[in-house]
Coordinates of C-alpha atoms in Angstrom, one line a residue:
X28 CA -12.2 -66.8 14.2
X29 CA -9.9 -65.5 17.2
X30 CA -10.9 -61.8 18.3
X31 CA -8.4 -59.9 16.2
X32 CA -9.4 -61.8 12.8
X33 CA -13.0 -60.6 14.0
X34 CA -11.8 -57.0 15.2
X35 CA -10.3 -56.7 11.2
X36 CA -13.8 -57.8 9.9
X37 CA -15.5 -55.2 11.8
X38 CA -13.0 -52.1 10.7
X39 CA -13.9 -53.5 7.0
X40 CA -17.5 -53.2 7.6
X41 CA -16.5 -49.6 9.0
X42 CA -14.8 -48.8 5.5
X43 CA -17.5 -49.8 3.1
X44 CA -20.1 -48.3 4.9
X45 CA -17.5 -45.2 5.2
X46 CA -17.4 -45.4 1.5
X47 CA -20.8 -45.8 0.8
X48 CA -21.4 -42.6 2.4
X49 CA -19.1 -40.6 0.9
X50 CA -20.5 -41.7 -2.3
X51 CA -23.9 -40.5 -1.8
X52 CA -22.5 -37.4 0.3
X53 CA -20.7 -36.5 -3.2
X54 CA -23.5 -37.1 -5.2
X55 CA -26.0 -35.1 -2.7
X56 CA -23.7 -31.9 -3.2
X57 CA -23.9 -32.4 -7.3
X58 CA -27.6 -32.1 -6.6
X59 CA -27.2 -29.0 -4.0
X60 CA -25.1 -27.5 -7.2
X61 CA -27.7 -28.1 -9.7
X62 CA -30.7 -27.2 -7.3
X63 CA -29.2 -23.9 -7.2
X64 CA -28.2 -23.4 -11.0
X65 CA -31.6 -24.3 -11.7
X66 CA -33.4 -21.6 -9.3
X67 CA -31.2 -19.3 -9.7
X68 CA -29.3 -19.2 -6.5
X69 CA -26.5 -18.2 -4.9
X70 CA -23.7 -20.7 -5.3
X71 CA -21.2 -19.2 -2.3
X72 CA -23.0 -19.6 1.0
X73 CA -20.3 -19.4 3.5
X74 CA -23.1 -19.2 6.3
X75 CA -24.0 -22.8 5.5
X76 CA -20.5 -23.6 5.7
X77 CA -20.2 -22.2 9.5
X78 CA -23.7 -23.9 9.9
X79 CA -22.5 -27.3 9.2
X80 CA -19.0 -26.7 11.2
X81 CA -21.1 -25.5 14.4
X82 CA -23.7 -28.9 14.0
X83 CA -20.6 -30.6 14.0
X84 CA -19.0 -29.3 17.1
X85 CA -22.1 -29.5 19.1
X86 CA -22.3 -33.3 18.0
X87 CA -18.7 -33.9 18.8
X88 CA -18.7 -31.8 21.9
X89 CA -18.0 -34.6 24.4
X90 CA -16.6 -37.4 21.9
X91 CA -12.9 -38.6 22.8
X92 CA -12.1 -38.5 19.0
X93 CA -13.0 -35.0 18.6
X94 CA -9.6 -34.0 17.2
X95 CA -9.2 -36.9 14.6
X96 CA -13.2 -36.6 13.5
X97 CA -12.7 -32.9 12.8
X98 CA -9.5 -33.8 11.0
X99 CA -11.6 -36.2 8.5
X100 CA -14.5 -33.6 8.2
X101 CA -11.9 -31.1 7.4
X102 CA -10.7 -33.4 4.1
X103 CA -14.2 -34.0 3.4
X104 CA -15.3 -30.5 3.2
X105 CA -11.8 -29.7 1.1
X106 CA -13.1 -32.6 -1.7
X107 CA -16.8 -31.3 -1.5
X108 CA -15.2 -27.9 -2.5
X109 CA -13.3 -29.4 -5.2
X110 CA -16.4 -31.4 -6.7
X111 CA -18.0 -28.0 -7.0
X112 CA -15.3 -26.1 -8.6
X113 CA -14.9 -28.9 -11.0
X114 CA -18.9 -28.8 -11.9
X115 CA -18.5 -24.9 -12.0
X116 CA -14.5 -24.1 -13.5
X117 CA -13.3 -26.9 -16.1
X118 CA -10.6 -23.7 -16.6
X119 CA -8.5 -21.6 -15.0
X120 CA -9.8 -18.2 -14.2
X121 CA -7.2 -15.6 -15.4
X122 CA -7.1 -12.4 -12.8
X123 CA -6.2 -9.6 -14.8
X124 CA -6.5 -6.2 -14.1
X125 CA -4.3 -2.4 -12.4
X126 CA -2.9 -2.7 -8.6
X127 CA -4.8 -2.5 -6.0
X128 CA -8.3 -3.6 -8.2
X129 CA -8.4 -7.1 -5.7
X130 CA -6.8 -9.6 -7.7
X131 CA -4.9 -11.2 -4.6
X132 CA -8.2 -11.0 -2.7
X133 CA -10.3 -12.1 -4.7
X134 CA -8.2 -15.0 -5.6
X135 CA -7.8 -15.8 -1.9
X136 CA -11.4 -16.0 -1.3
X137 CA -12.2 -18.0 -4.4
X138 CA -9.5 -21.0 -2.7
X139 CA -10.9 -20.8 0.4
X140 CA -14.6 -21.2 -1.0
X141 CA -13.5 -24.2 -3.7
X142 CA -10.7 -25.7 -2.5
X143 CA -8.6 -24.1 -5.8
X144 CA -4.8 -23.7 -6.1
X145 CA -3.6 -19.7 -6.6
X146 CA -1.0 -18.6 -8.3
X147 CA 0.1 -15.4 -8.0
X148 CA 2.3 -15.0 -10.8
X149 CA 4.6 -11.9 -9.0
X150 CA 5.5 -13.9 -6.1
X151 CA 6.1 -16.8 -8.2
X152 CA 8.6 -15.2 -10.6
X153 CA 10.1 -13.6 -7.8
X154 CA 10.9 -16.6 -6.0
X155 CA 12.0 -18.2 -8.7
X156 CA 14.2 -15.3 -9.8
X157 CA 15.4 -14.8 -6.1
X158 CA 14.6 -11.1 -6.3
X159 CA 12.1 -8.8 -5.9
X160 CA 9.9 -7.5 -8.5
X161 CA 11.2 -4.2 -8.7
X162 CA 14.9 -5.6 -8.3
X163 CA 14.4 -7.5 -11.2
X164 CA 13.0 -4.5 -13.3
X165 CA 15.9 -2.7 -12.1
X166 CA 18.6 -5.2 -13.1
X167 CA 17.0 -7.0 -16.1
X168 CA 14.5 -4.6 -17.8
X169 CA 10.8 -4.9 -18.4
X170 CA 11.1 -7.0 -21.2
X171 CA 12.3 -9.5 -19.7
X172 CA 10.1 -9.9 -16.8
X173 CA 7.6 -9.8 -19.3
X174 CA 9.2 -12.8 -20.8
X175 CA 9.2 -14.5 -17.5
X176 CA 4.9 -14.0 -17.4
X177 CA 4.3 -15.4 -20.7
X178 CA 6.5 -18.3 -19.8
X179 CA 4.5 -18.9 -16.5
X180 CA 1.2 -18.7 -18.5
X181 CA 2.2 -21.2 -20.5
X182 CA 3.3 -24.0 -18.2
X183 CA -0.2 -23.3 -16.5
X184 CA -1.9 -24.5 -19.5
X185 CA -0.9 -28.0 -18.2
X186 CA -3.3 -26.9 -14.9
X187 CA -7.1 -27.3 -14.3
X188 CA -9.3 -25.1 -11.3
X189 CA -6.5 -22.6 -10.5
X190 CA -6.7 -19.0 -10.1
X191 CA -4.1 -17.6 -11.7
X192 CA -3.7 -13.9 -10.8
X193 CA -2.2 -11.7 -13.2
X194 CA 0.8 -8.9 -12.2
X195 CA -1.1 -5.4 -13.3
X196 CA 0.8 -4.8 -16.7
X197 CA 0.7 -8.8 -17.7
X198 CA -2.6 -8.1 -20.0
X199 CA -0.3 -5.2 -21.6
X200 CA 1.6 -7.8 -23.9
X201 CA -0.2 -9.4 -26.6
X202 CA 1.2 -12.5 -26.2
X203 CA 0.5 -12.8 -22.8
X204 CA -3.1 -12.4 -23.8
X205 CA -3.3 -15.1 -26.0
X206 CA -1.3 -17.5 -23.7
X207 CA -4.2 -16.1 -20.5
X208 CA -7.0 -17.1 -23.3
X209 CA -5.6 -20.8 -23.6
X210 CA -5.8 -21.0 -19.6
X211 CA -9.5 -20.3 -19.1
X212 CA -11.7 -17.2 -18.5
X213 CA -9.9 -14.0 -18.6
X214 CA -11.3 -11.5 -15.7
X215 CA -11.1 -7.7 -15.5
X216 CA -10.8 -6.2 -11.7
X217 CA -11.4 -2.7 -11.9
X218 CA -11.8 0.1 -9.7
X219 CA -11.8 3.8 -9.3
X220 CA -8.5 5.5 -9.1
X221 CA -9.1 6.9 -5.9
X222 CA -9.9 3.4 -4.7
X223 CA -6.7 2.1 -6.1
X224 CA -4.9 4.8 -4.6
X225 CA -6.3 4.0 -1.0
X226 CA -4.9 0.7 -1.9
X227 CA -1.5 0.8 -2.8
X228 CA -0.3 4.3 -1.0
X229 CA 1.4 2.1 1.7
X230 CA 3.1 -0.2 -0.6
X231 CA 6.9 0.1 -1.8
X232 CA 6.5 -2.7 -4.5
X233 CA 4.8 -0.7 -7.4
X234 CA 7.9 0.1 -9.7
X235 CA 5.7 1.6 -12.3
X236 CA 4.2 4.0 -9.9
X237 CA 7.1 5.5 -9.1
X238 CA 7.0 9.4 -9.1
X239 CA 2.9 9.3 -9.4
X240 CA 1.9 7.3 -6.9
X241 CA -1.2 9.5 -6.3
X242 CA -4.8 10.2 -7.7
X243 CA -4.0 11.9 -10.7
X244 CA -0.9 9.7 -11.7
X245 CA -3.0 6.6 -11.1
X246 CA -5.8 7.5 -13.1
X247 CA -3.4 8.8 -16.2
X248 CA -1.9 5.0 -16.1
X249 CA -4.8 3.5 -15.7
X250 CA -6.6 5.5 -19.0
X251 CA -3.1 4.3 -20.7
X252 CA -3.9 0.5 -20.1
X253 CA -7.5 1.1 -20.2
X254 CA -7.7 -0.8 -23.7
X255 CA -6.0 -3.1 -23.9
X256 CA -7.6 -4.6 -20.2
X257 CA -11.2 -4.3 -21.7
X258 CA -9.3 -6.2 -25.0
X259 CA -8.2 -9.1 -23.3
X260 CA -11.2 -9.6 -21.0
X261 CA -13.9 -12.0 -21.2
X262 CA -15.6 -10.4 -18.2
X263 CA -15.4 -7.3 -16.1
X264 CA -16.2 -6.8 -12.5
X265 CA -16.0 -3.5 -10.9
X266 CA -15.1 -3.9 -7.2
X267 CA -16.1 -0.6 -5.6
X268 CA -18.0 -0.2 -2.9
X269 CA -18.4 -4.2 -2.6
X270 CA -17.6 -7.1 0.0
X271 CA -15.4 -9.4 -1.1
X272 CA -18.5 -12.1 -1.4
X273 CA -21.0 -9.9 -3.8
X274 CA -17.6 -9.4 -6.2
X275 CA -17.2 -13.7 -6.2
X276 CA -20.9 -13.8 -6.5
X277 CA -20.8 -11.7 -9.2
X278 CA -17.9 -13.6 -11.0
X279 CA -19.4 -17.0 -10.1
X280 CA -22.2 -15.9 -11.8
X281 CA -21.1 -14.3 -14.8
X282 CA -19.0 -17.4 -15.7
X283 CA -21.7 -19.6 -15.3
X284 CA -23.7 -17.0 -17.7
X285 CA -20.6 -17.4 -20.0
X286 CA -21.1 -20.9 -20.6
X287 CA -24.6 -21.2 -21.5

């Protein structure tokens, strides 16, 4: 055996042992999952997250394939996130709920945390459309942006572990509501209307708030939809007053209630 046959055999040891302990990597973090499920504990613990990156870096400090380590860890920790949403979400979770309740942030956090694909269905449909929302309420009507929702519900039937997050009046259609129940869990964001107000007073995107964007116009709209949100919701999460973790602690756990 010349020394590049044996330099080949060697990298193919590297593999299989690689393998090896990715395999019992993955199956340790099915066990961290059910460890906590069973006792009751949090299942977002982005402290352990940091923990884990800072071990790392210390380990690494001084190693001349720093970079291209970090690079691996950084898929490794993307698929360990993905194992747990799969254990956790064999759905879509359905964001409904008025402007400015947290949809986009909450969605946000919950991909960064498990590794799941958003869709936010405005800024789909608008680049799709090649317009803005309230353009295309201007030139084409309600009813058929409305048209353009249900249609986008649908094709994400096809989809698994993605947070779809709802425009405010989607959940206002019955349609759309039984097209968001064949996707998953259906969850109401709700807040004050002085909350939603400190939310959206900067924004010129709001076509249905135009002429009341304040307090009292807010909560008037929000009483009108009021229904038909607390219809179409499987579960409801106020988000006053709370970080962005405790609401997707809250939702974690409620979904995980939901299924027992």
């Amino acid at each position: 055996m010349n020394d590049l046959e044996m330099y080949r055999e060697q990298l193919a040891l590297c593999d299989d042992k690689i393998i090896d302990a990715l395999v019992e990597r993955n199956s340790i973090i099915e066990k961290i999952m059910a460890y906590k499920e069973e006792y009751g504990m949090p299942i977002l613990q982005p402290h352990q997250e940091e923990k884990q990156k800072r071990r790392l870096e210390e380990k690494l400090k001084e190693n001349k394939y720093k970079e291209e380590i970090f690079d691996v860890f950084g898929c490794i920790l993307r698929n360990s996130k993905r194992i747990q949403a799969r254990k956790l979400f064999d759905y879509n979770i359905v964001l409904i709920g008025f402007m400015g309740a947290g949809k986009s942030t909450i969605s946000d956090y919950l991909s960064t945390m498990f590794d799941m694909d958003i869709v936010e269905m405005d800024q789909v449909i608008a680049e799709r459309e090649e317009m803005s929302i309230p353009d295309i309420f201007a030139t084409y009507g309600e009813e058929y942006f409305r048209d353009l929702e249900t249609n986008l519900l649908i094709e994400m039937q096809s989809h698994k572990n993605a947070v779809i997050s709802c425009g405010g009046g989607a959940a206002l259609r019955e349609r759309n509501v039984a097209e968001m129940k064949k996707n998953g869990r259906v969850v109401l964001l709700t807040a004050t209307p002085e909350t939603i107000f400190e939310r959206v007073k900067d924004s010129n995107d709001r076509p249905v708030l135009n002429g009341r964007k304040n307090v009292k116009g807010i909560s008037e709209l929000m009483e009108q939809r009021r229904e038909k949100y607390e219809a179409a919701a499987d579960i409801v999460i106020n988000t006053d007053d709370k970080t962005v973790l405790q609401i997707c602690e809250e939702l974690v756990q409620h979904l995980q209630e939901s299924e027992e």
